[in-house]
Short mmCIF file of C-alpha atoms and ligand atoms in Angstrom, two decimals:
data_model
loop_
_atom_site.label_atom_id
_atom_site.label_comp_id
_atom_site.label_asym_id
_atom_site.label_seq_id
_atom_site.Cartn_x
_atom_site.Cartn_y
_atom_site.Cartn_z
CA MET A 1 -2.03 33.73 12.90
CA ALA A 2 -5.22 31.89 13.84
CA ALA A 3 -7.29 34.84 12.65
CA ILE A 4 -5.62 34.76 9.24
CA HIS A 5 -6.21 31.04 8.94
CA ASP A 6 -9.86 31.46 9.90
CA LEU A 7 -10.20 34.17 7.30
CA ILE A 8 -8.63 31.99 4.61
CA PHE A 9 -10.96 29.18 5.58
CA ALA A 10 -14.02 31.45 5.59
CA LEU A 11 -13.08 32.72 2.11
CA ALA A 12 -12.62 29.16 0.89
CA VAL A 13 -16.03 28.16 2.24
CA PHE A 14 -17.58 31.25 0.70
CA ALA A 15 -15.90 30.62 -2.66
CA SER A 16 -17.01 27.01 -2.65
CA LEU A 17 -20.57 28.02 -1.81
CA LEU A 18 -20.61 30.48 -4.71
CA LEU A 19 -19.18 27.81 -7.00
CA ARG A 20 -21.80 25.28 -5.95
CA HIS A 21 -24.55 27.83 -6.23
CA ALA A 22 -23.45 28.89 -9.70
CA LYS A 23 -23.68 25.29 -10.81
CA GLY A 24 -27.17 24.95 -9.39
CA ASP A 25 -26.19 22.46 -6.71
CA GLY A 26 -27.03 22.87 -3.06
CA PHE A 27 -24.43 23.78 -0.49
CA LEU A 28 -22.99 22.53 2.78
CA LEU A 29 -23.00 24.17 6.21
CA LEU A 30 -20.73 23.87 9.24
CA ASN A 31 -23.67 23.72 11.68
CA TYR A 32 -25.99 21.66 9.51
CA TYR A 33 -26.91 19.16 12.27
CA GLN A 34 -27.01 21.70 15.12
CA GLU A 35 -30.71 21.00 15.81
CA THR A 36 -31.02 17.39 14.66
CA CYS A 37 -27.78 15.85 15.96
CA PRO A 38 -25.85 18.33 18.11
CA ASN A 39 -23.32 15.75 19.36
CA LEU A 40 -22.53 14.35 15.93
CA GLU A 41 -18.90 15.45 15.71
CA GLU A 42 -18.16 14.08 19.18
CA ILE A 43 -19.84 10.73 18.45
CA VAL A 44 -17.86 10.32 15.23
CA SER A 45 -14.58 11.46 16.72
CA ASP A 46 -14.94 9.06 19.68
CA ALA A 47 -15.88 6.18 17.38
CA THR A 48 -12.89 6.93 15.14
CA ALA A 49 -10.60 6.93 18.19
CA ASP A 50 -11.96 3.51 19.21
CA ILE A 51 -11.37 2.15 15.69
CA LEU A 52 -7.81 3.49 15.47
CA ALA A 53 -7.00 2.22 18.97
CA ILE A 54 -7.61 -1.29 17.64
CA ASP A 55 -5.85 -0.76 14.29
CA VAL A 56 -4.14 2.52 13.50
CA THR A 57 -3.51 1.45 9.88
CA LEU A 58 -7.21 2.03 9.28
CA ALA A 59 -6.56 5.81 9.38
CA PRO A 60 -5.12 5.86 5.84
CA SER A 61 -7.73 3.37 4.66
CA LEU A 62 -10.58 5.58 5.87
CA LEU A 63 -9.04 8.69 4.30
CA ARG A 64 -8.65 6.90 0.97
CA LEU A 65 -12.23 5.68 1.14
CA PHE A 66 -13.43 9.29 1.22
CA PHE A 67 -11.23 10.18 -1.78
CA HIS A 68 -12.65 7.29 -3.77
CA ASP A 69 -16.17 8.31 -2.79
CA CYS A 70 -15.72 11.92 -3.90
CA PHE A 71 -14.03 11.15 -7.22
CA VAL A 72 -16.78 8.81 -8.38
CA ARG A 73 -20.23 10.51 -8.69
CA GLY A 74 -19.24 12.99 -5.98
CA CYS A 75 -19.19 12.67 -2.20
CA GLU A 76 -22.50 10.84 -1.84
CA GLY A 77 -21.52 7.55 -0.24
CA SER A 78 -21.74 5.45 -3.40
CA VAL A 79 -18.40 3.81 -2.60
CA LEU A 80 -20.05 2.25 0.45
CA LEU A 81 -22.84 0.46 -1.43
CA ASN A 82 -22.69 -3.29 -1.95
CA SER A 83 -23.12 -4.93 -5.31
CA THR A 84 -26.49 -6.54 -5.97
CA ALA A 85 -27.54 -9.51 -8.10
CA SER A 86 -28.00 -7.18 -11.08
CA ASN A 87 -25.30 -4.56 -10.47
CA GLU A 88 -21.54 -4.51 -9.82
CA ALA A 89 -20.87 -1.63 -7.41
CA GLU A 90 -17.86 0.74 -7.22
CA LYS A 91 -16.30 -1.17 -4.33
CA ASP A 92 -15.97 -4.24 -6.55
CA ALA A 93 -14.09 -2.41 -9.30
CA GLU A 94 -10.41 -3.07 -9.97
CA PRO A 95 -9.05 0.12 -8.27
CA ASN A 96 -11.02 -0.85 -5.17
CA LEU A 97 -9.39 -4.20 -4.66
CA THR A 98 -7.50 -2.81 -1.71
CA LEU A 99 -10.06 -0.51 -0.14
CA ALA A 100 -10.65 -1.15 3.55
CA GLY A 101 -12.70 0.31 6.37
CA PHE A 102 -16.22 -0.63 5.27
CA PRO A 103 -17.21 -2.45 8.48
CA GLU A 104 -15.81 0.45 10.49
CA ILE A 105 -18.03 2.96 8.67
CA ASP A 106 -21.00 0.70 9.45
CA LEU A 107 -19.97 0.78 13.10
CA VAL A 108 -19.77 4.59 13.23
CA LYS A 109 -23.13 4.84 11.44
CA ALA A 110 -24.70 2.49 14.01
CA ARG A 111 -23.42 4.67 16.86
CA VAL A 112 -24.79 7.79 15.20
CA GLU A 113 -28.15 6.09 14.58
CA GLU A 114 -28.43 5.27 18.30
CA GLN A 115 -28.52 8.97 19.17
CA CYS A 116 -29.85 10.56 15.98
CA PRO A 117 -31.89 7.99 14.05
CA GLY A 118 -32.42 8.64 10.36
CA VAL A 119 -30.93 12.11 10.06
CA VAL A 120 -27.19 11.86 9.30
CA SER A 121 -26.05 10.72 5.84
CA CYS A 122 -23.37 8.10 5.27
CA ALA A 123 -21.63 10.62 2.99
CA ASP A 124 -21.28 13.08 5.90
CA ILE A 125 -20.15 10.34 8.26
CA LEU A 126 -17.42 9.35 5.80
CA ALA A 127 -16.32 13.01 5.46
CA LEU A 128 -16.03 13.33 9.25
CA VAL A 129 -14.32 9.96 9.77
CA ALA A 130 -11.72 10.89 7.13
CA ARG A 131 -11.02 14.20 8.89
CA ASP A 132 -10.84 12.59 12.33
CA SER A 133 -8.52 9.89 10.99
CA VAL A 134 -6.14 12.54 9.66
CA ALA A 135 -6.32 14.60 12.88
CA GLN A 136 -5.83 11.60 15.15
CA VAL A 137 -2.58 10.54 13.46
CA GLY A 138 -1.01 13.98 13.73
CA GLY A 139 -2.56 15.87 10.82
CA PRO A 140 -4.72 18.99 10.70
CA ASN A 141 -8.13 19.07 12.39
CA TYR A 142 -9.75 21.01 9.54
CA LEU A 143 -13.41 22.05 9.46
CA VAL A 144 -15.94 19.89 7.57
CA PRO A 145 -19.13 21.53 6.25
CA LEU A 146 -22.05 19.09 6.30
CA GLY A 147 -25.44 18.41 4.72
CA ARG A 148 -24.51 15.84 2.08
CA ARG A 149 -27.21 13.33 1.12
CA ASP A 150 -26.64 9.74 0.05
CA GLY A 151 -26.86 8.59 -3.55
CA VAL A 152 -28.78 5.50 -4.58
CA VAL A 153 -26.59 4.03 -7.32
CA SER A 154 -23.02 2.77 -7.59
CA TYR A 155 -21.35 1.45 -10.75
CA ALA A 156 -18.01 -0.36 -10.92
CA SER A 157 -17.43 1.04 -14.42
CA GLU A 158 -17.52 4.62 -13.08
CA ALA A 159 -14.78 3.85 -10.53
CA ILE A 160 -12.51 2.65 -13.32
CA ALA A 161 -13.28 5.71 -15.45
CA ASN A 162 -12.86 8.36 -12.74
CA LEU A 163 -10.07 7.31 -10.40
CA PRO A 164 -6.50 8.31 -11.26
CA SER A 165 -4.02 5.50 -11.88
CA PRO A 166 -0.65 5.34 -10.05
CA SER A 167 1.04 5.24 -13.46
CA PHE A 168 -0.52 8.57 -14.58
CA ASP A 169 1.88 11.27 -15.76
CA LEU A 170 1.46 14.92 -14.77
CA THR A 171 -0.83 15.78 -17.70
CA HIS A 172 -3.21 12.93 -16.92
CA LEU A 173 -3.23 13.83 -13.22
CA VAL A 174 -3.89 17.51 -13.88
CA ASN A 175 -6.73 16.67 -16.29
CA ASN A 176 -8.24 14.13 -13.90
CA PHE A 177 -8.23 16.61 -11.01
CA ALA A 178 -9.47 19.47 -13.24
CA SER A 179 -12.45 17.31 -14.21
CA LYS A 180 -13.37 17.35 -10.51
CA GLY A 181 -12.86 21.12 -10.17
CA LEU A 182 -9.48 20.71 -8.45
CA ASP A 183 -6.38 22.67 -9.42
CA LEU A 184 -2.63 22.07 -9.46
CA LEU A 185 -2.09 22.92 -5.79
CA ASP A 186 -5.00 20.66 -4.80
CA LEU A 187 -3.33 17.86 -6.76
CA LEU A 188 -0.10 18.31 -4.83
CA VAL A 189 -1.40 18.77 -1.30
CA LEU A 190 -3.99 15.99 -1.66
CA SER A 191 -1.35 13.64 -3.07
CA ALA A 192 0.56 14.38 0.12
CA ALA A 193 -2.08 12.23 1.84
CA HIS A 194 0.41 9.54 0.80
CA THR A 195 2.34 10.56 3.92
CA ILE A 196 0.31 7.79 5.54
CA GLY A 197 -0.62 4.31 4.39
CA PHE A 198 0.46 1.22 2.59
CA ALA A 199 0.61 0.21 -1.07
CA HIS A 200 0.65 -3.23 -2.63
CA CYS A 201 3.43 -4.23 -5.04
CA ALA A 202 0.97 -4.23 -7.94
CA SER A 203 0.62 -0.46 -7.59
CA PHE A 204 4.29 0.25 -8.35
CA SER A 205 6.08 -2.94 -9.52
CA ASN A 206 6.03 -1.74 -13.15
CA ARG A 207 8.69 0.77 -12.02
CA LEU A 208 10.97 -2.03 -10.80
CA TYR A 209 11.25 -4.43 -13.75
CA ASN A 210 11.33 -3.96 -17.54
CA PHE A 211 10.16 -0.39 -17.09
CA SER A 212 10.92 0.72 -20.66
CA ALA A 213 13.00 -0.19 -23.71
CA THR A 214 15.82 1.99 -22.45
CA SER A 215 15.61 1.63 -18.69
CA TYR A 216 15.11 -1.51 -16.60
CA THR A 217 13.90 0.49 -13.58
CA ASP A 218 12.04 3.81 -13.68
CA PRO A 219 14.75 6.50 -13.99
CA SER A 220 12.61 8.82 -11.86
CA LEU A 221 12.96 6.36 -8.95
CA ASP A 222 16.08 6.48 -6.76
CA PRO A 223 18.17 3.41 -7.85
CA HIS A 224 19.08 2.38 -4.31
CA TYR A 225 15.44 2.61 -3.24
CA ALA A 226 14.46 0.62 -6.35
CA LYS A 227 16.69 -2.25 -5.11
CA ILE A 228 15.03 -2.21 -1.69
CA LEU A 229 11.62 -2.29 -3.34
CA GLN A 230 12.67 -5.14 -5.66
CA ALA A 231 13.57 -7.19 -2.58
CA LYS A 232 10.12 -6.46 -1.13
CA CYS A 233 8.36 -7.13 -4.41
CA PRO A 234 9.80 -10.02 -6.44
CA PRO A 235 8.41 -10.27 -10.00
CA ASN A 236 4.73 -11.24 -10.18
CA GLN A 237 4.32 -11.17 -6.42
CA ASP A 238 1.60 -8.64 -5.85
CA PHE A 239 0.40 -9.38 -2.32
CA ASP A 240 3.14 -7.77 -0.26
CA GLY A 241 3.96 -4.10 -0.49
CA ASN A 242 5.54 -1.09 1.13
CA PRO A 243 4.46 1.90 3.20
CA MET A 244 4.28 4.99 1.02
CA ASP A 245 6.17 7.00 3.66
CA TYR A 246 8.54 4.41 5.09
CA ILE A 247 9.99 6.90 7.59
CA THR A 248 6.73 7.66 9.45
CA PRO A 249 4.05 5.44 7.85
CA VAL A 250 1.27 6.21 10.32
CA VAL A 251 2.04 9.85 11.11
CA PHE A 252 0.42 12.56 9.03
CA ASP A 253 3.39 14.90 8.53
CA HIS A 254 5.47 16.58 5.82
CA TYR A 255 7.80 13.65 5.05
CA TYR A 256 5.94 13.02 1.80
CA PHE A 257 7.67 16.10 0.39
CA ASN A 258 11.03 14.81 1.62
CA LEU A 259 10.49 11.50 -0.13
CA VAL A 260 9.21 12.93 -3.40
CA SER A 261 12.08 15.43 -3.45
CA SER A 262 14.63 12.62 -3.12
CA ASN A 263 12.97 10.47 -5.84
CA LYS A 264 11.47 8.10 -3.31
CA GLY A 265 7.84 8.82 -4.02
CA LEU A 266 6.35 5.35 -4.38
CA PHE A 267 4.15 5.85 -7.45
CA GLN A 268 4.85 7.37 -10.83
CA SER A 269 2.03 9.76 -9.96
CA ASP A 270 4.03 10.96 -6.94
CA ALA A 271 7.25 11.35 -8.90
CA ALA A 272 5.38 13.19 -11.68
CA LEU A 273 4.64 16.10 -9.35
CA LEU A 274 8.30 17.16 -9.60
CA ASN A 275 7.78 17.89 -13.30
CA ASP A 276 5.97 21.15 -12.63
CA PRO A 277 8.22 24.04 -11.53
CA LEU A 278 5.67 25.51 -9.11
CA LEU A 279 4.98 22.14 -7.52
CA MET A 280 8.67 21.42 -7.30
CA GLN A 281 9.15 24.70 -5.46
CA TYR A 282 6.35 23.83 -3.01
CA ILE A 283 7.88 20.39 -2.43
CA GLU A 284 11.33 21.85 -1.80
CA THR A 285 10.19 24.49 0.70
CA HIS A 286 7.80 22.18 2.53
CA LYS A 287 10.22 19.32 3.05
CA THR A 288 12.25 21.18 5.69
CA ASN A 289 10.90 24.59 6.64
CA VAL A 290 8.71 24.16 9.72
CA SER A 291 6.63 27.29 9.03
CA ASP A 292 5.94 26.15 5.51
CA TYR A 293 5.15 22.68 6.77
CA LEU A 294 2.40 24.17 8.92
CA SER A 295 1.14 26.04 5.87
CA PHE A 296 0.80 22.61 4.23
CA PHE A 297 -1.68 21.66 6.94
CA GLU A 298 -3.69 24.79 6.13
CA ASP A 299 -3.56 24.03 2.41
CA PHE A 300 -4.60 20.43 3.02
CA GLY A 301 -7.70 21.57 4.93
CA VAL A 302 -8.71 23.92 2.12
CA SER A 303 -8.18 21.25 -0.57
CA MET A 304 -10.13 18.68 1.47
CA LEU A 305 -12.95 21.21 1.69
CA LYS A 306 -12.94 21.45 -2.11
CA MET A 307 -12.68 17.69 -2.60
CA GLY A 308 -15.43 17.16 -0.03
CA SER A 309 -17.75 19.43 -2.02
CA ILE A 310 -17.50 17.57 -5.35
CA GLN A 311 -20.96 16.96 -6.82
CA VAL A 312 -22.63 16.71 -3.43
CA LEU A 313 -26.33 15.90 -3.20
CA THR A 314 -28.28 18.30 -0.96
CA GLY A 315 -31.82 19.35 -0.10
CA ASN A 316 -34.27 16.76 -1.38
CA GLU A 317 -31.76 14.95 -3.58
CA GLY A 318 -30.85 11.37 -2.72
CA GLU A 319 -31.73 10.00 0.70
CA ILE A 320 -30.42 9.44 4.23
CA ARG A 321 -29.42 5.79 4.14
CA LYS A 322 -30.25 3.65 7.16
CA ILE A 323 -27.43 1.19 6.44
CA CYS A 324 -24.41 2.53 4.58
CA SER A 325 -23.92 -0.53 2.36
CA LEU A 326 -27.58 -0.65 1.27
CA VAL A 327 -30.01 1.80 -0.33
CA ASN A 328 -33.26 2.29 1.60
CA THR A 329 -36.18 0.20 0.42
C1 HEM B 1 -3.20 11.88 -7.25
C2 HEM B 1 -3.71 10.75 -7.62
C3 HEM B 1 -3.69 9.53 -6.76
C4 HEM B 1 -3.29 8.30 -7.14
C5 HEM B 1 -2.81 7.90 -8.52
C6 HEM B 1 -3.38 7.44 -5.99
C7 HEM B 1 -3.08 6.11 -6.00
C8 HEM B 1 -3.03 5.31 -4.88
C9 HEM B 1 -2.64 3.93 -4.86
C10 HEM B 1 -2.28 3.10 -6.10
C11 HEM B 1 -2.63 3.50 -3.58
C12 HEM B 1 -2.20 2.13 -3.05
C13 HEM B 1 -3.28 1.09 -3.18
C14 HEM B 1 -2.70 -0.26 -2.83
O1 HEM B 1 -1.78 -0.69 -3.54
O2 HEM B 1 -3.14 -0.87 -1.85
C15 HEM B 1 -3.02 4.61 -2.77
C16 HEM B 1 -3.12 4.58 -1.41
C17 HEM B 1 -3.59 5.63 -0.66
N1 HEM B 1 -4.06 6.83 -1.13
FE1 HEM B 1 -3.87 7.54 -3.01
N2 HEM B 1 -3.84 8.16 -4.94
C18 HEM B 1 -4.05 9.44 -5.35
C19 HEM B 1 -4.57 10.48 -4.60
C20 HEM B 1 -4.97 10.34 -3.29
C21 HEM B 1 -5.74 11.32 -2.57
C22 HEM B 1 -6.29 12.60 -3.18
C23 HEM B 1 -5.90 10.84 -1.31
C24 HEM B 1 -6.63 11.46 -0.16
C25 HEM B 1 -6.79 12.75 0.01
C26 HEM B 1 -5.20 9.58 -1.25
C27 HEM B 1 -5.05 8.82 -0.11
C28 HEM B 1 -4.45 7.59 -0.08
C29 HEM B 1 -4.16 6.87 1.16
C30 HEM B 1 -4.38 7.40 2.56
C31 HEM B 1 -3.65 5.63 0.80
C32 HEM B 1 -3.22 4.48 1.73
C33 HEM B 1 -4.38 3.52 1.91
C34 HEM B 1 -4.13 2.44 2.95
O3 HEM B 1 -3.08 2.39 3.59
O4 HEM B 1 -5.05 1.61 3.13
N3 HEM B 1 -4.67 9.30 -2.46
N4 HEM B 1 -3.27 5.70 -3.58
C1 NAG B 2 -22.26 -5.74 2.30
O1 NAG B 2 -21.20 -6.61 1.95
C2 NAG B 2 -20.34 -6.94 3.04
C3 NAG B 2 -19.18 -7.76 2.47
O2 NAG B 2 -19.60 -8.75 1.62
C4 NAG B 2 -21.13 -7.70 4.11
O3 NAG B 2 -20.30 -8.02 5.20
C5 NAG B 2 -22.29 -6.81 4.55
O4 NAG B 2 -23.08 -7.50 5.49
C6 NAG B 2 -23.13 -6.38 3.36
N1 NAG B 2 -24.16 -5.44 3.82
C7 NAG B 2 -25.46 -5.74 3.82
C8 NAG B 2 -26.38 -4.70 4.34
O5 NAG B 2 -25.90 -6.81 3.41
C1 NAG B 3 11.61 -8.69 -18.66
O1 NAG B 3 11.64 -8.90 -20.06
C2 NAG B 3 12.37 -10.06 -20.44
C3 NAG B 3 12.43 -10.11 -21.97
O2 NAG B 3 11.16 -9.94 -22.52
C4 NAG B 3 11.70 -11.30 -19.85
O3 NAG B 3 12.41 -12.47 -20.18
C5 NAG B 3 11.65 -11.17 -18.34
O4 NAG B 3 10.93 -12.26 -17.78
C6 NAG B 3 10.98 -9.86 -17.94
N1 NAG B 3 11.10 -9.70 -16.50
C7 NAG B 3 10.06 -9.41 -15.73
C8 NAG B 3 10.33 -9.30 -14.27
O5 NAG B 3 8.93 -9.21 -16.15
C1 NAG B 4 10.04 29.46 5.86
O1 NAG B 4 8.66 29.67 5.61
C2 NAG B 4 8.20 30.94 6.02
C3 NAG B 4 6.68 30.99 5.81
O2 NAG B 4 6.31 30.66 4.51
C4 NAG B 4 8.94 32.01 5.21
O3 NAG B 4 8.51 33.31 5.63
C5 NAG B 4 10.46 31.88 5.43
O4 NAG B 4 11.15 32.78 4.61
C6 NAG B 4 10.91 30.45 5.11
N1 NAG B 4 12.31 30.27 5.48
C7 NAG B 4 13.21 29.73 4.67
C8 NAG B 4 14.57 29.55 5.23
O5 NAG B 4 12.93 29.38 3.51
C1 NAG B 5 -12.60 -5.17 -1.03
C2 NAG B 5 -13.39 -5.49 -2.25
O1 NAG B 5 -14.57 -5.26 -2.29
N1 NAG B 5 -12.71 -5.99 -3.28
C3 NAG B 5 -13.32 -6.35 -4.54
C4 NAG B 5 -12.78 -5.44 -5.65
O2 NAG B 5 -13.24 -5.84 -6.93
C5 NAG B 5 -12.97 -7.18 -7.29
C6 NAG B 5 -13.49 -7.41 -8.69
O3 NAG B 5 -12.96 -6.49 -9.59
C7 NAG B 5 -13.58 -8.15 -6.27
O4 NAG B 5 -13.23 -9.50 -6.61
C8 NAG B 5 -13.08 -7.81 -4.87
O5 NAG B 5 -13.75 -8.61 -3.92
#
């Protein structure tokens, strides 16, 4: 089994390298820091463990941070940059209102700098922290090719334009992911990251009240679950919220498929995945079958590899930031 998985992974790396190469971009390598920072993965994994020991709910936050980095200008750490007097950065855009984990990334970066000053990018650190967060709450410990460089700009307007909205239907989701080089299966298995984490009422309350002219609540949401959510989220009360997987909110497992299958996906974007026959089939087999559930872990690793390769900067592009929230001067 392991050999087959390794082969699939090797093919995926190879395919992604070809894809990058064809587009003229540089590429990433598994042993990129072998000479310059041989203990990197251990430093980051230990730091992540320390962070999660204090607050395990940061695992989903750190995973989401990586997603928001990659979907806006590619995985080049722009989500980490602070606004300046003359520029509003991505992290201050509307979809970022609820991002968390910035101080923790600074902490990991500081620990890496102690041992390997000036060589490891914030973009790579974020990619590793996201993987370690997933692995340390029960998910797959997939491989992360490295060698990303850090970008030097960050625009709030680009976050708004590039990030998918929780009210997107299937067509909008598919188009949004396709614009990042991600396919239908990537859309599904990456959405399954919603097996961990918390959402604020504002992200789904439109499904609970005055949903449409014909339906007070979203008909694609289980009516009993809608009542529970209404109690959690009274009208115009956007501060509270609900875990996306209320059964095991901090365990990376296959319950997402269970929830979506029973119309308890929290967002319209989760429910929308049932509207494609192939995705519906994947959801149905992966909600119970243990073998298929392990194949989800494999698929997730491959899709994270693809997401983690979006528009990366390599070679002499960008820089290696000293502080993740600030471009070098
Ligand atoms: C398919 C399109 C997606 C949409 C529309 C979407 C939307 C959202 C929204 C609205 C929230 C809740 C924010 C809040 O109310 O606080 C959220 C949370 C989250 N998302 Fe997604 N997301 C998508 C894809 C992804 C992907 C690809 C990943 C990672 C691979 C991801 C990982 C997460 C995680 C882990 C959380 C929980 C964050 C926390 O607990 O702090 N999402 N997402
Ligand atoms: C970036 O902004 C955060 C939050 O406002 C702040 O805590 C941090 O010190 C800033 N980083 C730098 C390098 O000024
Ligand atoms: C739903 O719509 C009705 C009629 O427009 C309005 O009176 C009511 O306040 C709305 N409810 C919510 C929760 O927005
Ligand atoms: C469970 O998944 C495995 C692997 O994909 C498959 O071979 C098997 O037929 C599935 N079993 C059921 C009951 O669907
Ligand atoms: C956490 C964070 O940086 N939130 C910011 C998101 O953007 C709004 C403006 O759109 C800021 O007011 C928040 O501080």
